[in-house]
mmCIF file of C-alpha atoms in Angstrom:
data_model
loop_
_atom_site.group_PDB
_atom_site.id
_atom_site.type_symbol
_atom_site.label_atom_id
_atom_site.label_comp_id
_atom_site.label_asym_id
_atom_site.label_seq_id
_atom_site.Cartn_x
_atom_site.Cartn_y
_atom_site.Cartn_z
ATOM 1 C CA UNK A 19 18.909 -5.910 21.904
ATOM 2 C CA UNK A 20 22.484 -4.615 21.731
ATOM 3 C CA UNK A 21 24.153 -5.052 18.354
ATOM 4 C CA UNK A 22 27.917 -5.226 17.957
ATOM 5 C CA UNK A 23 29.269 -4.392 14.498
ATOM 6 C CA UNK A 24 32.382 -5.948 12.996
ATOM 7 C CA UNK A 25 34.051 -4.842 9.757
ATOM 8 C CA UNK A 26 36.054 -7.141 7.500
ATOM 9 C CA UNK A 27 38.054 -5.014 5.081
ATOM 10 C CA UNK A 28 40.888 -7.454 4.423
ATOM 11 C CA UNK A 29 40.332 -7.843 0.668
ATOM 12 C CA UNK A 30 41.482 -4.902 -1.430
ATOM 13 C CA UNK A 31 42.324 -4.115 -5.042
ATOM 14 C CA UNK A 32 45.691 -2.428 -5.622
ATOM 15 C CA UNK A 33 47.667 -0.943 -8.472
ATOM 16 C CA UNK A 34 50.599 1.390 -8.946
ATOM 17 C CA UNK A 35 49.549 5.031 -8.861
ATOM 18 C CA UNK A 36 52.001 7.936 -9.191
ATOM 19 C CA UNK A 37 54.948 5.643 -8.492
ATOM 20 C CA UNK A 38 53.367 4.183 -5.345
ATOM 21 C CA UNK A 39 53.274 0.408 -5.646
ATOM 22 C CA UNK A 40 50.246 -1.468 -4.302
ATOM 23 C CA UNK A 41 48.053 1.588 -3.846
ATOM 24 C CA UNK A 42 44.674 0.527 -2.488
ATOM 25 C CA UNK A 43 41.959 1.935 -4.742
ATOM 26 C CA UNK A 44 39.034 -0.407 -4.048
ATOM 27 C CA UNK A 45 37.945 -2.261 -0.901
ATOM 28 C CA UNK A 46 35.723 -5.337 -0.678
ATOM 29 C CA UNK A 47 34.016 -4.850 2.680
ATOM 30 C CA UNK A 48 31.757 -6.922 4.888
ATOM 31 C CA UNK A 49 29.854 -5.535 7.888
ATOM 32 C CA UNK A 50 28.376 -7.997 10.370
ATOM 33 C CA UNK A 51 25.976 -7.150 13.168
ATOM 34 C CA UNK A 52 25.727 -9.590 16.067
ATOM 35 C CA UNK A 53 23.097 -9.386 18.793
ATOM 36 C CA UNK A 54 24.752 -10.013 22.161
ATOM 37 C CA UNK A 55 21.401 -10.734 23.837
ATOM 38 C CA UNK A 56 19.222 -12.838 21.542
ATOM 39 C CA UNK A 57 19.811 -16.210 19.941
ATOM 40 C CA UNK A 58 18.203 -18.014 17.038
ATOM 41 C CA UNK A 59 18.237 -21.638 15.987
ATOM 42 C CA UNK A 60 20.662 -22.552 13.197
ATOM 43 C CA UNK A 61 20.051 -25.234 10.555
ATOM 44 C CA UNK A 62 21.362 -27.950 12.892
ATOM 45 C CA UNK A 63 19.096 -26.913 15.763
ATOM 46 C CA UNK A 64 21.785 -25.147 17.783
ATOM 47 C CA UNK A 65 21.188 -21.805 19.475
ATOM 48 C CA UNK A 66 23.525 -19.179 18.017
ATOM 49 C CA UNK A 67 23.760 -15.430 18.354
ATOM 50 C CA UNK A 68 21.350 -13.638 16.036
ATOM 51 C CA UNK A 69 23.498 -12.041 13.321
ATOM 52 C CA UNK A 70 23.288 -10.561 9.856
ATOM 53 C CA UNK A 71 25.859 -9.475 7.278
ATOM 54 C CA UNK A 72 25.924 -6.977 4.437
ATOM 55 C CA UNK A 73 28.769 -6.630 1.964
ATOM 56 C CA UNK A 74 29.928 -4.647 -1.020
ATOM 57 C CA UNK A 75 32.792 -2.734 -2.532
ATOM 58 C CA UNK A 76 33.769 0.899 -2.331
ATOM 59 C CA UNK A 77 36.208 2.842 -4.435
ATOM 60 C CA UNK A 78 38.696 5.101 -2.704
ATOM 61 C CA UNK A 79 39.762 8.578 -3.769
ATOM 62 C CA UNK A 80 43.387 8.297 -4.907
ATOM 63 C CA UNK A 81 43.765 11.863 -6.207
ATOM 64 C CA UNK A 82 45.875 13.028 -3.237
ATOM 65 C CA UNK A 83 48.468 10.494 -2.110
ATOM 66 C CA UNK A 84 50.466 12.914 0.057
ATOM 67 C CA UNK A 85 49.669 10.733 3.111
ATOM 68 C CA UNK A 86 50.387 7.460 1.286
ATOM 69 C CA UNK A 87 50.820 4.412 3.506
ATOM 70 C CA UNK A 88 52.868 1.517 2.135
ATOM 71 C CA UNK A 89 50.830 -1.656 1.739
ATOM 72 C CA UNK A 90 53.057 -3.541 4.209
ATOM 73 C CA UNK A 91 52.244 -0.922 6.863
ATOM 74 C CA UNK A 92 48.460 -0.926 6.426
ATOM 75 C CA UNK A 93 46.222 -2.049 9.253
ATOM 76 C CA UNK A 94 42.604 -3.141 9.132
ATOM 77 C CA UNK A 95 41.798 -0.041 11.174
ATOM 78 C CA UNK A 96 43.348 2.186 8.468
ATOM 79 C CA UNK A 97 41.306 0.535 5.737
ATOM 80 C CA UNK A 98 38.102 0.562 7.791
ATOM 81 C CA UNK A 99 38.538 4.284 8.305
ATOM 82 C CA UNK A 100 38.929 4.794 4.550
ATOM 83 C CA UNK A 101 35.828 2.710 3.854
ATOM 84 C CA UNK A 102 33.699 4.588 6.357
ATOM 85 C CA UNK A 103 34.955 7.941 5.033
ATOM 86 C CA UNK A 104 34.272 6.917 1.420
ATOM 87 C CA UNK A 105 30.768 5.698 2.289
ATOM 88 C CA UNK A 106 29.928 8.658 4.496
ATOM 89 C CA UNK A 107 28.341 8.593 7.936
ATOM 90 C CA UNK A 108 24.771 8.452 6.613
ATOM 91 C CA UNK A 109 25.452 5.403 4.434
ATOM 92 C CA UNK A 110 27.303 3.591 7.239
ATOM 93 C CA UNK A 111 24.381 4.265 9.571
ATOM 94 C CA UNK A 112 21.930 3.058 6.914
ATOM 95 C CA UNK A 113 23.877 -0.229 6.646
ATOM 96 C CA UNK A 114 23.775 -0.640 10.437
ATOM 97 C CA UNK A 115 20.057 0.192 10.544
ATOM 98 C CA UNK A 116 19.443 -2.455 7.878
ATOM 99 C CA UNK A 117 21.358 -5.035 9.906
ATOM 100 C CA UNK A 118 19.367 -4.089 13.004
ATOM 101 C CA UNK A 119 16.099 -4.621 11.109
ATOM 102 C CA UNK A 120 17.245 -7.978 9.736
ATOM 103 C CA UNK A 121 18.304 -9.189 13.175
ATOM 104 C CA UNK A 122 15.014 -8.004 14.709
ATOM 105 C CA UNK A 123 13.143 -10.013 12.056
ATOM 106 C CA UNK A 124 15.259 -13.095 12.863
ATOM 107 C CA UNK A 125 14.549 -12.766 16.581
ATOM 108 C CA UNK A 126 10.836 -11.934 16.265
ATOM 109 C CA UNK A 127 9.640 -12.961 12.798
ATOM 110 C CA UNK A 128 6.690 -11.069 11.368
ATOM 111 C CA UNK A 129 6.360 -13.527 8.480
ATOM 112 C CA UNK A 130 6.161 -17.311 8.597
ATOM 113 C CA UNK A 131 6.267 -19.828 5.792
ATOM 114 C CA UNK A 132 3.817 -22.705 6.072
ATOM 115 C CA UNK A 133 2.621 -25.493 3.839
ATOM 116 C CA UNK A 134 -0.995 -26.303 3.162
ATOM 117 C CA UNK A 135 -2.175 -29.878 3.261
#
């Protein structure tokens, strides 16, 4: 099972800080893990890649804006880097590990729901 991870960091909160308009201070992030090997059945009976998503928000440190990037010049890669730095490597890895566990449970369930009668 090889999991590919995709970040969506396109939604941000901005305000003016120290004369810098549209300073990003909070990011609404979404991390999706997609298994490139295993499929599961969706609600319509179609086989789709096994995937799971986790999401949240993270505040950014805006104390030092000496390397300020204008909002119009921001890229998703810039923002993803800020998110990962703000979360820290251990937290990012914990999110990925959680996605891996969720996908493994989707592919090979350890719990089933059944009805009696």
